[in-house]
Amino acid sequence: MVRLRLPEDRITASQLAISLISTIVGVEAFIMPRSVVESAGRDGWLSILIGGVLAILVVLGLCYLGTSYPGESPVTYFAKILGKVLGNFTISVFLVFYLCLCGWVLRIFGDMVKVYLLTKTPIEVIIFSMLLTAAYLVNHGVNPLVRAIQVFFPLLIIPVAVVILMVQGLVDYRQLLPVMSGGLLPVLKGSINGYVVFSGFGVIAFLLPSMANPREGFKAASLGMGLVVGIYLIIFILTIAHFGPVETGFAIYPVIDLVREVRAPGAFLERLDLFLLFFWILTVFISVAVLFYVVVLGFSQLLGLKEQRPLVYLVLPLIYLVAMRPRDFDSTELLGLWMGYGSMALASVVLLMILIVWAKKLPGGAKNAK
């Protein structure tokens, strides 16, 4: 079996929380207002709130499964809950999903960098460079990874806070009124997209076994996911309050368009969008690295490898192929849609597994399970 952790590989509750935040708040933040407003209109903030609550419940469910089998990887306890064959198949589907999610994140990243920063650089070079850099970090295991996240985390929060303050003069919160003018149905439809933007939350299942005290995972997960929901709500509300629901629905990257209209006092910084994109690249790097690490760790454990490093360079070209698969922006959008469906399907599997574990804990349940 693959080593699950060494003492130096253990992470704290705060490290788990910021890892969760840094993984989820990535490229989705820049396209999320458009995808949600297309379904729910100006009431999309309610959809994000509903989707966020559902995502938090699934994350807490993953924490419950992890603490029910302390110190064990999902690769191990999936097989115990579902049986070896079905469990290994299910965890393989999870890992393939996160491989594809990593590729999709890279593709959105590559498209945005090419449009706003490196217009003459081939997208293949942009994507491969980011992937190769992430591979270097993945090679060194979970502890260097979470330490890098700790270093970069303030570089995510501070620019977001600065932008939130600076756009206040550009927004009109009356754009959010009237509330639920179209009824409840559009809000519920939009909650699907509102849930999809949190798709990276499943990585907690693979990080939890590395915690010094796994039971602290519940608190860390709740805090981390709560902050993510708050960040997405603020981003959506500010975007709608400036552009309105119609214009937001036509913008490809509405958040970037919003930031481009901000002018710093004294004009000491002419292009605030470039300033934000620089720090956003660090965030995407962490998101890609965590997803990459989870895929490599999971498959190395599934295959019973003693060393996971060779697998890094086998997984790398697969992620690259997924990232380069979409032919255009519409194809990239379609891939993102399938990622959303996959995330909802995996959440259903998590719910089923929780019910099975509960049944086994009932009086006579373990005997009946046998």
Coordinates of C-alpha atoms in Angstrom, one line a residue:
M1 CA 0.0 0.0 0.0
V2 CA 1.0 3.6 -0.5
R3 CA 2.1 5.5 2.5
L4 CA -0.8 7.8 3.5
R5 CA 1.1 10.2 5.6
L6 CA 4.3 10.8 7.6
P7 CA 4.4 13.1 10.6
E8 CA 5.8 15.9 8.5
D9 CA 3.0 15.5 6.1
R10 CA 0.3 16.4 8.6
I11 CA -1.7 19.7 8.1
T12 CA -3.6 21.8 10.5
A13 CA -7.3 22.9 10.4
S14 CA -6.4 26.4 9.2
Q15 CA -4.2 25.0 6.4
L16 CA -7.2 22.8 5.3
A17 CA -9.5 25.8 5.3
I18 CA -7.3 28.0 3.2
S19 CA -6.5 25.1 0.9
L20 CA -10.2 24.6 0.3
I21 CA -10.7 28.3 -0.4
S22 CA -7.7 28.6 -2.7
T23 CA -8.8 25.5 -4.7
I24 CA -12.4 26.6 -5.3
V25 CA -11.9 30.4 -5.8
G26 CA -10.2 30.3 -9.2
V27 CA -11.3 30.7 -12.8
E28 CA -15.0 30.2 -11.8
A29 CA -15.0 33.6 -10.1
F30 CA -14.5 35.4 -13.4
I31 CA -17.3 33.6 -15.3
M32 CA -19.7 32.7 -12.5
P33 CA -21.9 35.9 -12.7
R34 CA -22.7 35.3 -16.4
S35 CA -23.5 31.6 -16.0
V36 CA -25.7 32.2 -13.0
V37 CA -27.5 35.2 -14.3
E38 CA -28.5 33.3 -17.5
S39 CA -30.7 31.1 -15.4
A40 CA -31.7 33.2 -12.4
G41 CA -31.4 36.8 -13.6
R42 CA -30.8 39.4 -10.9
D43 CA -31.9 36.8 -8.3
G44 CA -28.7 34.8 -9.0
W45 CA -27.4 35.7 -5.5
L46 CA -30.1 33.5 -4.1
S47 CA -29.1 30.7 -6.4
I48 CA -25.5 31.0 -5.3
L49 CA -26.6 30.9 -1.7
I50 CA -28.7 27.8 -2.2
G51 CA -25.9 26.1 -4.2
G52 CA -23.4 27.1 -1.6
V53 CA -25.5 25.6 1.2
L54 CA -25.8 22.3 -0.8
A55 CA -22.0 22.3 -1.4
I56 CA -21.3 22.8 2.3
L57 CA -23.6 19.9 3.2
V58 CA -21.8 17.6 0.7
V59 CA -18.4 18.8 2.2
L60 CA -19.6 18.0 5.7
G61 CA -20.7 14.6 4.4
L62 CA -17.2 14.0 3.1
C63 CA -15.8 15.0 6.5
Y64 CA -18.3 12.5 8.1
L65 CA -17.0 9.7 5.9
G66 CA -13.4 10.6 6.5
T67 CA -13.8 10.7 10.3
S68 CA -15.8 7.4 10.2
Y69 CA -12.6 5.9 8.8
P70 CA -9.9 7.9 10.5
G71 CA -6.4 8.0 8.9
E72 CA -7.7 6.2 5.8
S73 CA -7.7 7.5 2.2
P74 CA -11.0 7.6 0.2
V75 CA -9.4 4.9 -1.9
T76 CA -9.5 2.7 1.1
Y77 CA -12.8 3.5 2.6
F78 CA -14.7 3.7 -0.7
A79 CA -13.8 0.0 -1.1
K80 CA -15.0 -0.8 2.5
I81 CA -18.3 1.0 2.0
L82 CA -19.2 -0.1 -1.5
G83 CA -17.2 -3.3 -1.9
K84 CA -13.8 -3.6 -3.6
V85 CA -14.9 -3.7 -7.2
L86 CA -17.6 -1.0 -7.0
G87 CA -15.5 1.1 -4.6
N88 CA -12.4 1.1 -6.8
F89 CA -14.6 1.9 -9.8
T90 CA -16.3 4.8 -8.0
I91 CA -13.0 6.3 -6.8
S92 CA -11.6 6.0 -10.3
V93 CA -14.6 8.0 -11.6
F94 CA -13.9 10.7 -8.9
L95 CA -10.3 10.9 -9.9
V96 CA -11.0 11.1 -13.6
F97 CA -13.5 13.9 -12.8
Y98 CA -10.9 15.9 -11.0
L99 CA -8.4 15.3 -13.8
C100 CA -10.9 16.7 -16.3
L101 CA -11.7 19.6 -13.9
C102 CA -8.0 20.4 -13.7
G103 CA -7.9 20.5 -17.5
W104 CA -10.9 22.7 -17.7
V105 CA -9.5 25.2 -15.2
L106 CA -6.3 25.3 -17.2
R107 CA -8.2 26.0 -20.4
I108 CA -10.2 28.9 -19.0
F109 CA -6.9 30.2 -17.5
G110 CA -5.1 29.9 -20.8
D111 CA -7.9 31.7 -22.7
M112 CA -8.0 34.6 -20.3
V113 CA -4.2 35.0 -20.2
K114 CA -4.1 35.0 -24.0
V115 CA -6.9 37.6 -24.2
Y116 CA -5.7 40.0 -21.6
L117 CA -1.9 39.4 -21.0
L118 CA 0.0 37.3 -23.6
T119 CA -1.8 38.0 -26.8
K120 CA 0.9 36.7 -29.0
T121 CA 1.9 33.6 -27.0
P122 CA 0.4 30.3 -28.2
I123 CA -2.2 29.0 -25.7
E124 CA -0.3 25.7 -25.7
V125 CA 2.7 27.3 -24.2
I126 CA 0.7 29.1 -21.6
I127 CA -1.1 26.0 -20.4
F128 CA 1.9 23.7 -20.5
S129 CA 4.0 26.2 -18.6
M130 CA 1.5 26.4 -15.8
L131 CA 1.1 22.6 -15.7
L132 CA 4.8 22.0 -15.6
T133 CA 5.2 24.5 -12.8
A134 CA 2.4 22.8 -10.8
A135 CA 4.0 19.4 -11.4
Y136 CA 7.1 20.6 -9.6
L137 CA 5.1 21.4 -6.5
V138 CA 3.1 18.2 -6.7
N139 CA 6.3 16.2 -6.8
H140 CA 7.1 17.4 -3.2
G141 CA 4.0 16.2 -1.5
V142 CA 1.2 17.7 0.6
N143 CA 3.2 19.7 3.1
P144 CA 5.1 21.9 0.7
L145 CA 1.8 22.3 -1.2
V146 CA -0.1 23.7 1.8
R147 CA 2.8 25.9 2.8
A148 CA 2.8 27.4 -0.7
I149 CA -0.9 28.0 -0.3
Q150 CA -0.3 29.7 3.1
V151 CA 2.2 32.1 1.3
F152 CA -0.1 32.9 -1.6
F153 CA -3.4 33.1 0.3
P154 CA -3.0 36.7 1.4
L155 CA -2.2 37.5 -2.3
L156 CA -5.7 36.3 -3.1
I157 CA -7.6 38.0 -0.2
I158 CA -6.0 41.4 -0.3
P159 CA -6.5 42.2 -4.0
V160 CA -10.1 41.0 -3.7
A161 CA -10.7 43.3 -0.7
V162 CA -9.1 46.2 -2.5
V163 CA -11.3 45.7 -5.6
I164 CA -14.4 45.4 -3.5
L165 CA -13.7 48.8 -1.9
M166 CA -12.8 50.5 -5.1
V167 CA -15.9 49.5 -7.1
Q168 CA -18.3 50.9 -4.6
G169 CA -18.5 54.1 -6.5
L170 CA -19.5 52.3 -9.7
V171 CA -22.4 50.2 -8.4
D172 CA -26.1 50.8 -8.0
Y173 CA -27.7 48.2 -5.7
R174 CA -31.1 49.0 -7.0
Q175 CA -30.2 46.8 -10.0
L176 CA -30.9 43.9 -7.6
L177 CA -34.5 44.9 -7.2
P178 CA -37.2 43.6 -7.4
V179 CA -36.3 40.4 -5.6
M180 CA -37.8 37.2 -7.1
S181 CA -39.9 39.0 -9.6
G182 CA -39.9 35.9 -11.8
G183 CA -40.9 33.6 -9.0
L184 CA -39.0 30.7 -7.3
L185 CA -38.5 28.5 -10.3
P186 CA -35.7 30.6 -12.0
V187 CA -33.9 30.7 -8.6
L188 CA -34.0 26.9 -8.3
K189 CA -32.8 26.5 -11.9
G190 CA -30.0 28.9 -11.2
S191 CA -29.0 27.0 -8.1
I192 CA -27.6 24.3 -10.3
N193 CA -25.1 26.7 -11.7
G194 CA -24.8 28.2 -8.3
Y195 CA -23.7 24.7 -7.0
V196 CA -21.4 24.0 -10.0
V197 CA -19.0 26.9 -9.1
F198 CA -18.0 25.0 -6.0
S199 CA -17.0 21.9 -7.9
G200 CA -13.5 21.7 -6.4
F201 CA -14.7 21.0 -2.9
G202 CA -14.2 17.2 -3.1
V203 CA -10.5 17.6 -2.7
I204 CA -11.1 17.8 1.0
A205 CA -11.7 14.0 1.1
F206 CA -8.0 13.5 0.1
L207 CA -6.6 16.2 2.3
L208 CA -8.5 15.1 5.5
P209 CA -6.3 12.0 6.1
S210 CA -3.3 14.3 6.3
M211 CA -4.7 16.3 9.2
A212 CA -3.2 16.0 12.6
N213 CA -6.7 16.0 14.1
P214 CA -9.2 14.9 11.4
R215 CA -12.2 15.8 13.6
E216 CA -11.3 19.4 13.2
G217 CA -12.1 19.0 9.5
F218 CA -15.8 19.8 10.2
K219 CA -15.0 23.3 11.6
A220 CA -12.3 24.0 9.0
A221 CA -14.5 22.9 6.1
S222 CA -17.4 25.0 7.4
L223 CA -15.3 28.0 7.7
G224 CA -13.5 27.6 4.4
M225 CA -16.7 26.9 2.4
G226 CA -18.5 29.7 4.2
L227 CA -15.9 32.2 3.1
V228 CA -16.0 30.9 -0.5
V229 CA -19.8 31.3 -0.5
G230 CA -19.4 34.9 0.8
I231 CA -16.7 35.8 -1.8
Y232 CA -18.9 34.5 -4.6
L233 CA -22.0 36.3 -3.3
I234 CA -20.0 39.6 -3.1
I235 CA -18.6 39.1 -6.6
F236 CA -22.0 38.4 -8.1
I237 CA -23.8 41.3 -6.3
L238 CA -21.2 43.8 -7.3
T239 CA -21.2 42.7 -10.9
I240 CA -25.0 42.9 -11.2
A241 CA -25.2 46.1 -9.3
H242 CA -22.9 47.7 -11.9
F243 CA -23.8 46.1 -15.3
G244 CA -27.3 44.9 -14.5
P245 CA -28.5 41.3 -15.4
V246 CA -28.8 41.9 -19.2
E247 CA -25.3 43.3 -19.8
T248 CA -23.8 40.7 -17.4
G249 CA -25.4 37.9 -19.4
F250 CA -23.6 39.1 -22.6
A251 CA -20.2 39.5 -21.1
I252 CA -17.7 36.6 -21.4
Y253 CA -15.6 37.7 -18.4
P254 CA -17.9 40.1 -16.6
V255 CA -15.7 40.4 -13.5
I256 CA -12.7 41.5 -15.6
D257 CA -14.9 44.0 -17.4
L258 CA -16.0 45.4 -14.0
V259 CA -12.4 45.8 -12.7
R260 CA -11.3 47.4 -16.0
E261 CA -13.7 50.3 -15.2
V262 CA -12.1 51.0 -11.9
R263 CA -9.7 53.9 -11.7
A264 CA -7.3 54.1 -8.8
P265 CA -7.1 57.4 -6.9
G266 CA -4.4 59.6 -8.4
A267 CA -4.1 57.2 -11.3
F268 CA -1.1 55.5 -9.7
L269 CA -2.3 52.3 -11.3
E270 CA -3.8 52.7 -14.8
R271 CA -4.7 49.0 -15.4
L272 CA -6.2 47.6 -12.2
D273 CA -7.3 44.5 -14.2
L274 CA -3.7 43.6 -14.9
F275 CA -2.9 44.0 -11.3
L276 CA -5.8 41.7 -10.3
L277 CA -4.9 39.1 -13.0
F278 CA -1.3 38.9 -11.8
F279 CA -2.5 37.8 -8.3
W280 CA -5.2 35.7 -9.9
I281 CA -2.5 33.7 -11.7
L282 CA -1.1 32.6 -8.4
T283 CA -4.6 31.5 -7.3
V284 CA -5.1 29.4 -10.4
F285 CA -1.6 27.9 -9.9
I286 CA -2.6 26.7 -6.4
S287 CA -6.0 25.4 -7.7
V288 CA -4.3 23.5 -10.5
A289 CA -1.6 22.1 -8.1
V290 CA -4.2 20.9 -5.6
L291 CA -6.3 19.2 -8.2
F292 CA -3.2 17.7 -9.8
Y293 CA -2.0 16.4 -6.5
V294 CA -5.3 14.8 -5.6
V295 CA -5.4 12.9 -9.0
V296 CA -1.8 11.7 -8.6
L297 CA -2.2 10.7 -5.0
G298 CA -5.5 8.9 -5.6
F299 CA -4.2 6.9 -8.6
S300 CA -1.0 6.0 -6.9
Q301 CA -2.9 4.6 -3.9
L302 CA -5.4 2.9 -6.2
L303 CA -2.5 1.2 -8.1
G304 CA -0.6 0.4 -4.9
L305 CA 2.5 2.3 -5.9
K306 CA 5.1 3.0 -3.3
E307 CA 6.3 6.1 -5.0
Q308 CA 3.9 8.6 -6.6
R309 CA 6.5 10.8 -8.4
P310 CA 6.6 8.8 -11.7
L311 CA 2.9 9.1 -11.9
V312 CA 3.1 12.9 -12.0
Y313 CA 4.6 12.8 -15.5
L314 CA 2.0 10.2 -16.7
V315 CA -0.9 12.3 -15.5
L316 CA 0.5 15.6 -16.8
P317 CA 0.0 14.9 -20.5
L318 CA -3.5 13.6 -19.8
I319 CA -4.5 16.9 -18.1
Y320 CA -2.9 18.8 -21.0
L321 CA -4.9 16.8 -23.5
V322 CA -8.1 17.6 -21.7
A323 CA -7.2 21.3 -21.5
M324 CA -6.5 21.4 -25.3
R325 CA -9.6 19.3 -26.3
P326 CA -12.1 22.3 -26.6
R327 CA -11.8 23.8 -30.1
D328 CA -13.3 27.2 -29.1
F329 CA -15.0 29.0 -26.2
D330 CA -18.3 27.3 -26.8
S331 CA -16.6 23.9 -26.5
T332 CA -15.0 25.1 -23.3
E333 CA -18.4 26.1 -21.9
L334 CA -19.8 22.7 -22.8
L335 CA -16.9 21.0 -20.9
G336 CA -17.7 23.2 -17.9
L337 CA -21.4 22.2 -18.1
W338 CA -20.4 18.5 -18.1
M339 CA -18.2 19.2 -15.1
G340 CA -21.2 20.6 -13.3
Y341 CA -23.3 17.5 -14.1
G342 CA -20.4 15.3 -12.9
S343 CA -20.2 17.2 -9.7
M344 CA -23.9 16.7 -9.0
A345 CA -23.6 13.0 -9.8
L346 CA -20.7 12.6 -7.4
A347 CA -22.6 14.4 -4.7
S348 CA -25.3 11.8 -5.1
V349 CA -22.8 9.0 -4.6
V350 CA -21.5 10.7 -1.4
L351 CA -25.1 10.9 -0.1
L352 CA -25.6 7.2 -0.9
M353 CA -22.3 6.3 0.9
I354 CA -23.4 8.3 4.0
L355 CA -26.6 6.4 4.1
I356 CA -24.7 3.1 3.9
V357 CA -22.4 4.1 6.7
W358 CA -25.3 5.1 8.9
A359 CA -27.1 1.8 8.2
K360 CA -24.0 -0.1 9.3
K361 CA -23.9 1.9 12.5
L362 CA -27.4 1.0 13.4
P363 CA -28.0 -1.9 15.9
G364 CA -27.5 -5.0 13.8
G365 CA -26.4 -3.0 10.8
A366 CA -22.9 -4.3 10.7
K367 CA -24.2 -7.8 10.8
N368 CA -26.7 -7.2 8.1
A369 CA -24.0 -5.5 6.0
K370 CA -22.0 -8.6 6.1

